[in-house]
Short mmCIF file of N, CA and C in Angstrom, two decimals:
data_model
loop_
_atom_site.label_atom_id
_atom_site.label_comp_id
_atom_site.label_asym_id
_atom_site.label_seq_id
_atom_site.Cartn_x
_atom_site.Cartn_y
_atom_site.Cartn_z
N MET A 702 -10.69 -14.27 15.61
CA MET A 702 -10.33 -14.44 14.21
C MET A 702 -9.61 -13.19 13.72
N GLU A 703 -8.51 -13.38 12.99
CA GLU A 703 -7.73 -12.26 12.48
C GLU A 703 -8.47 -11.55 11.35
N GLU A 704 -8.47 -10.22 11.41
CA GLU A 704 -9.13 -9.44 10.37
C GLU A 704 -8.30 -9.47 9.09
N LYS A 705 -8.96 -9.65 7.96
CA LYS A 705 -8.28 -9.69 6.67
C LYS A 705 -7.71 -8.31 6.35
N LYS A 706 -6.43 -8.29 5.96
CA LYS A 706 -5.79 -7.04 5.58
C LYS A 706 -6.33 -6.56 4.25
N LYS A 707 -6.42 -5.28 4.10
CA LYS A 707 -6.87 -4.67 2.85
C LYS A 707 -5.66 -4.31 2.00
N GLY A 708 -5.79 -4.53 0.70
CA GLY A 708 -4.75 -4.10 -0.21
C GLY A 708 -5.04 -2.69 -0.69
N THR A 709 -4.02 -1.87 -0.74
CA THR A 709 -4.18 -0.51 -1.25
C THR A 709 -3.33 -0.26 -2.49
N ILE A 710 -2.31 -1.09 -2.69
CA ILE A 710 -1.36 -0.92 -3.79
C ILE A 710 -1.22 -2.24 -4.54
N MET A 711 -1.25 -2.16 -5.87
CA MET A 711 -0.99 -3.33 -6.71
C MET A 711 0.30 -3.08 -7.50
N GLN A 712 1.19 -4.04 -7.45
CA GLN A 712 2.46 -3.97 -8.18
C GLN A 712 2.44 -5.11 -9.20
N ILE A 713 2.63 -4.77 -10.46
CA ILE A 713 2.60 -5.77 -11.53
C ILE A 713 4.00 -5.83 -12.14
N VAL A 714 4.63 -7.00 -12.02
CA VAL A 714 5.98 -7.19 -12.53
C VAL A 714 5.93 -8.21 -13.65
N LYS A 715 6.51 -7.85 -14.81
CA LYS A 715 6.58 -8.77 -15.95
C LYS A 715 8.06 -8.98 -16.27
N LEU A 716 8.44 -10.26 -16.43
CA LEU A 716 9.84 -10.55 -16.69
C LEU A 716 10.00 -11.65 -17.73
N LYS A 717 11.19 -11.67 -18.31
CA LYS A 717 11.56 -12.71 -19.26
C LYS A 717 12.70 -13.49 -18.62
N THR A 718 12.59 -14.83 -18.66
CA THR A 718 13.57 -15.69 -18.00
C THR A 718 14.10 -16.74 -18.96
N GLU A 719 15.28 -17.24 -18.63
CA GLU A 719 15.81 -18.38 -19.40
C GLU A 719 15.41 -19.71 -18.78
N LEU A 720 14.71 -19.67 -17.64
CA LEU A 720 14.25 -20.89 -16.98
C LEU A 720 13.05 -21.49 -17.71
N SER A 721 12.94 -22.81 -17.64
CA SER A 721 11.73 -23.46 -18.13
C SER A 721 10.61 -23.20 -17.12
N GLU A 722 9.38 -23.47 -17.51
CA GLU A 722 8.26 -23.27 -16.58
C GLU A 722 8.44 -24.13 -15.33
N GLU A 723 8.88 -25.37 -15.52
CA GLU A 723 9.09 -26.28 -14.39
C GLU A 723 10.16 -25.72 -13.44
N GLU A 724 11.27 -25.23 -14.00
CA GLU A 724 12.34 -24.67 -13.17
C GLU A 724 11.86 -23.41 -12.44
N LEU A 725 11.12 -22.57 -13.14
CA LEU A 725 10.60 -21.34 -12.54
C LEU A 725 9.68 -21.65 -11.37
N LEU A 726 8.79 -22.63 -11.54
CA LEU A 726 7.88 -23.01 -10.46
C LEU A 726 8.64 -23.57 -9.26
N LYS A 727 9.71 -24.31 -9.52
CA LYS A 727 10.53 -24.85 -8.43
C LYS A 727 11.14 -23.72 -7.62
N VAL A 728 11.70 -22.73 -8.30
CA VAL A 728 12.29 -21.57 -7.61
C VAL A 728 11.22 -20.83 -6.82
N ALA A 729 10.07 -20.61 -7.44
CA ALA A 729 8.98 -19.89 -6.77
C ALA A 729 8.54 -20.61 -5.50
N LYS A 730 8.40 -21.93 -5.57
CA LYS A 730 7.99 -22.71 -4.40
C LYS A 730 9.05 -22.66 -3.29
N GLU A 731 10.34 -22.68 -3.69
CA GLU A 731 11.42 -22.60 -2.70
C GLU A 731 11.41 -21.25 -1.98
N ARG A 732 11.05 -20.19 -2.69
CA ARG A 732 11.06 -18.85 -2.11
C ARG A 732 9.72 -18.47 -1.45
N GLU A 733 8.71 -19.29 -1.63
CA GLU A 733 7.38 -18.99 -1.10
C GLU A 733 7.37 -18.65 0.39
N PRO A 734 8.06 -19.41 1.26
CA PRO A 734 8.03 -19.07 2.69
C PRO A 734 8.56 -17.67 2.98
N GLN A 735 9.56 -17.23 2.23
CA GLN A 735 10.12 -15.90 2.44
C GLN A 735 9.09 -14.82 2.09
N PHE A 736 8.34 -15.04 1.02
CA PHE A 736 7.30 -14.07 0.65
C PHE A 736 6.15 -14.10 1.66
N LYS A 737 5.79 -15.28 2.13
CA LYS A 737 4.72 -15.38 3.13
C LYS A 737 5.08 -14.67 4.43
N ALA A 738 6.37 -14.56 4.72
CA ALA A 738 6.83 -13.92 5.95
C ALA A 738 6.77 -12.39 5.89
N ILE A 739 6.54 -11.82 4.73
CA ILE A 739 6.48 -10.36 4.59
C ILE A 739 5.12 -9.89 5.12
N SER A 740 5.15 -9.09 6.17
CA SER A 740 3.89 -8.68 6.80
C SER A 740 3.04 -7.77 5.93
N GLY A 741 3.63 -6.96 5.08
CA GLY A 741 2.88 -6.00 4.28
C GLY A 741 2.28 -6.53 3.00
N ILE A 742 2.60 -7.77 2.65
CA ILE A 742 2.06 -8.33 1.41
C ILE A 742 0.74 -9.03 1.73
N VAL A 743 -0.31 -8.58 1.09
CA VAL A 743 -1.64 -9.14 1.30
C VAL A 743 -1.81 -10.40 0.46
N GLN A 744 -1.29 -10.36 -0.78
CA GLN A 744 -1.40 -11.50 -1.70
C GLN A 744 -0.36 -11.35 -2.80
N LYS A 745 0.03 -12.47 -3.37
CA LYS A 745 0.91 -12.45 -4.54
C LYS A 745 0.39 -13.51 -5.50
N TYR A 746 0.23 -13.11 -6.76
CA TYR A 746 -0.19 -14.03 -7.81
C TYR A 746 1.00 -14.25 -8.74
N TYR A 747 1.26 -15.50 -9.05
CA TYR A 747 2.30 -15.87 -10.00
C TYR A 747 1.59 -16.11 -11.32
N VAL A 748 2.01 -15.42 -12.38
CA VAL A 748 1.27 -15.50 -13.64
C VAL A 748 2.18 -15.87 -14.81
N LYS A 749 1.58 -16.53 -15.78
CA LYS A 749 2.26 -16.91 -17.02
C LYS A 749 1.71 -15.99 -18.11
N LEU A 750 2.61 -15.30 -18.79
CA LEU A 750 2.21 -14.37 -19.84
C LEU A 750 2.17 -15.09 -21.19
N GLY A 751 1.84 -14.39 -22.25
CA GLY A 751 1.60 -15.01 -23.54
C GLY A 751 2.80 -15.58 -24.27
N ALA A 752 3.94 -14.92 -24.20
CA ALA A 752 5.11 -15.36 -24.97
C ALA A 752 5.95 -16.36 -24.17
N PRO A 753 6.68 -17.23 -24.88
CA PRO A 753 7.55 -18.20 -24.19
C PRO A 753 8.56 -17.50 -23.29
N GLY A 754 8.73 -18.01 -22.09
CA GLY A 754 9.70 -17.46 -21.15
C GLY A 754 9.26 -16.20 -20.45
N GLU A 755 8.02 -15.78 -20.65
CA GLU A 755 7.53 -14.56 -20.01
C GLU A 755 6.54 -14.89 -18.90
N TYR A 756 6.86 -14.39 -17.71
CA TYR A 756 6.06 -14.65 -16.51
C TYR A 756 5.94 -13.35 -15.73
N GLY A 757 5.17 -13.39 -14.67
CA GLY A 757 5.03 -12.18 -13.87
C GLY A 757 4.57 -12.48 -12.47
N GLY A 758 4.58 -11.42 -11.70
CA GLY A 758 4.06 -11.45 -10.34
C GLY A 758 3.15 -10.26 -10.14
N VAL A 759 1.99 -10.52 -9.56
CA VAL A 759 1.07 -9.44 -9.22
C VAL A 759 1.00 -9.43 -7.69
N TYR A 760 1.52 -8.37 -7.12
CA TYR A 760 1.59 -8.24 -5.66
C TYR A 760 0.50 -7.28 -5.20
N ILE A 761 -0.14 -7.61 -4.10
CA ILE A 761 -1.09 -6.72 -3.46
C ILE A 761 -0.47 -6.34 -2.11
N TRP A 762 -0.26 -5.03 -1.93
CA TRP A 762 0.39 -4.51 -0.72
C TRP A 762 -0.60 -3.76 0.15
N ASP A 763 -0.35 -3.77 1.46
CA ASP A 763 -1.23 -3.03 2.37
C ASP A 763 -0.94 -1.54 2.39
N SER A 764 0.23 -1.14 1.88
CA SER A 764 0.58 0.28 1.84
C SER A 764 1.78 0.49 0.92
N MET A 765 1.97 1.72 0.48
CA MET A 765 3.14 2.07 -0.32
C MET A 765 4.40 1.90 0.52
N GLU A 766 4.31 2.16 1.82
CA GLU A 766 5.46 2.00 2.71
C GLU A 766 5.94 0.55 2.72
N SER A 767 5.00 -0.40 2.77
CA SER A 767 5.37 -1.82 2.75
C SER A 767 6.06 -2.18 1.44
N LEU A 768 5.56 -1.68 0.33
CA LEU A 768 6.18 -1.92 -0.97
C LEU A 768 7.60 -1.35 -0.99
N GLN A 769 7.77 -0.12 -0.51
CA GLN A 769 9.09 0.51 -0.50
C GLN A 769 10.08 -0.27 0.38
N GLU A 770 9.61 -0.76 1.51
CA GLU A 770 10.47 -1.58 2.38
C GLU A 770 10.90 -2.85 1.66
N PHE A 771 9.96 -3.50 0.99
CA PHE A 771 10.28 -4.72 0.24
C PHE A 771 11.33 -4.43 -0.83
N LYS A 772 11.18 -3.33 -1.54
CA LYS A 772 12.11 -3.00 -2.62
C LYS A 772 13.55 -2.86 -2.11
N LYS A 773 13.73 -2.54 -0.83
CA LYS A 773 15.06 -2.39 -0.23
C LYS A 773 15.60 -3.72 0.32
N SER A 774 14.78 -4.76 0.29
CA SER A 774 15.13 -6.03 0.94
C SER A 774 16.06 -6.89 0.09
N GLU A 775 16.72 -7.81 0.79
CA GLU A 775 17.58 -8.80 0.13
C GLU A 775 16.74 -9.70 -0.78
N LEU A 776 15.54 -10.04 -0.35
CA LEU A 776 14.66 -10.89 -1.15
C LEU A 776 14.38 -10.24 -2.51
N ALA A 777 14.04 -8.97 -2.50
CA ALA A 777 13.78 -8.26 -3.76
C ALA A 777 15.04 -8.19 -4.62
N ALA A 778 16.18 -7.94 -3.99
CA ALA A 778 17.44 -7.82 -4.72
C ALA A 778 17.85 -9.11 -5.41
N THR A 779 17.42 -10.25 -4.88
CA THR A 779 17.83 -11.54 -5.44
C THR A 779 16.87 -12.08 -6.51
N ILE A 780 15.78 -11.38 -6.78
CA ILE A 780 14.81 -11.86 -7.78
C ILE A 780 15.45 -12.07 -9.15
N PRO A 781 16.17 -11.10 -9.71
CA PRO A 781 16.73 -11.32 -11.06
C PRO A 781 17.65 -12.54 -11.15
N LYS A 782 18.50 -12.74 -10.16
CA LYS A 782 19.41 -13.89 -10.18
C LYS A 782 18.65 -15.20 -9.98
N ALA A 783 17.74 -15.22 -9.01
CA ALA A 783 16.99 -16.44 -8.70
C ALA A 783 16.18 -16.93 -9.90
N TYR A 784 15.60 -15.99 -10.63
CA TYR A 784 14.74 -16.35 -11.77
C TYR A 784 15.46 -16.25 -13.12
N LYS A 785 16.77 -16.02 -13.08
CA LYS A 785 17.59 -15.93 -14.31
C LYS A 785 16.92 -15.01 -15.34
N VAL A 786 16.64 -13.79 -14.87
CA VAL A 786 15.99 -12.78 -15.70
C VAL A 786 16.96 -12.32 -16.78
N VAL A 787 16.48 -12.25 -18.04
CA VAL A 787 17.36 -11.94 -19.16
C VAL A 787 17.25 -10.50 -19.66
N GLU A 788 16.27 -9.75 -19.22
CA GLU A 788 16.20 -8.33 -19.56
C GLU A 788 15.50 -7.60 -18.42
N THR A 789 15.60 -6.30 -18.42
CA THR A 789 15.00 -5.52 -17.34
C THR A 789 13.49 -5.76 -17.27
N PRO A 790 12.99 -6.18 -16.10
CA PRO A 790 11.55 -6.41 -15.97
C PRO A 790 10.76 -5.11 -16.10
N SER A 791 9.52 -5.22 -16.52
CA SER A 791 8.64 -4.05 -16.51
C SER A 791 7.87 -4.08 -15.19
N VAL A 792 7.73 -2.92 -14.58
CA VAL A 792 7.06 -2.82 -13.29
C VAL A 792 6.04 -1.69 -13.36
N GLU A 793 4.83 -1.99 -12.94
CA GLU A 793 3.78 -0.98 -12.89
C GLU A 793 3.18 -1.01 -11.48
N ILE A 794 2.98 0.17 -10.92
CA ILE A 794 2.40 0.29 -9.58
C ILE A 794 1.14 1.13 -9.70
N VAL A 795 0.03 0.58 -9.19
CA VAL A 795 -1.25 1.28 -9.27
C VAL A 795 -1.93 1.28 -7.90
N ASN A 796 -2.77 2.27 -7.68
CA ASN A 796 -3.57 2.35 -6.46
C ASN A 796 -4.86 1.56 -6.65
N ILE A 797 -5.21 0.76 -5.66
CA ILE A 797 -6.46 0.01 -5.70
C ILE A 797 -7.57 0.93 -5.20
N MET A 798 -8.61 1.10 -6.02
CA MET A 798 -9.71 1.99 -5.65
C MET A 798 -10.73 1.28 -4.74
N PHE A 799 -11.12 0.05 -5.12
CA PHE A 799 -12.00 -0.74 -4.27
C PHE A 799 -11.98 -2.18 -4.75
N GLU A 800 -12.45 -3.09 -3.89
CA GLU A 800 -12.53 -4.51 -4.21
C GLU A 800 -13.97 -4.88 -4.55
N LEU A 801 -14.14 -5.79 -5.48
CA LEU A 801 -15.47 -6.30 -5.80
C LEU A 801 -15.99 -7.14 -4.64
N ARG A 802 -15.13 -8.03 -4.14
CA ARG A 802 -15.51 -8.91 -3.02
C ARG A 802 -14.64 -8.60 -1.81
N GLU A 803 -15.22 -8.77 -0.65
CA GLU A 803 -14.45 -8.53 0.57
C GLU A 803 -14.18 -9.81 1.30
#
């Protein structure tokens, strides 16, 4: 059995889009296999924020190096266009101290 990877870095991205929720989910599902193929990503949560057109992604990375590699990727570069982002997203990166559940 494969050992579960530990997350050490959390990246929180908040964006505003001109897409409807249905359109956004369609794009996310189409891109899902590409995100699943990233070896350094432990988990990704797709979230709906409070205001209309505001969504986000919460990424759990196995290392800062994996996050930095992703940031240089074509997949990362195409996020604004794919999701029709209308203003600069907010990005926060934090270190995970420990998990409640393993």
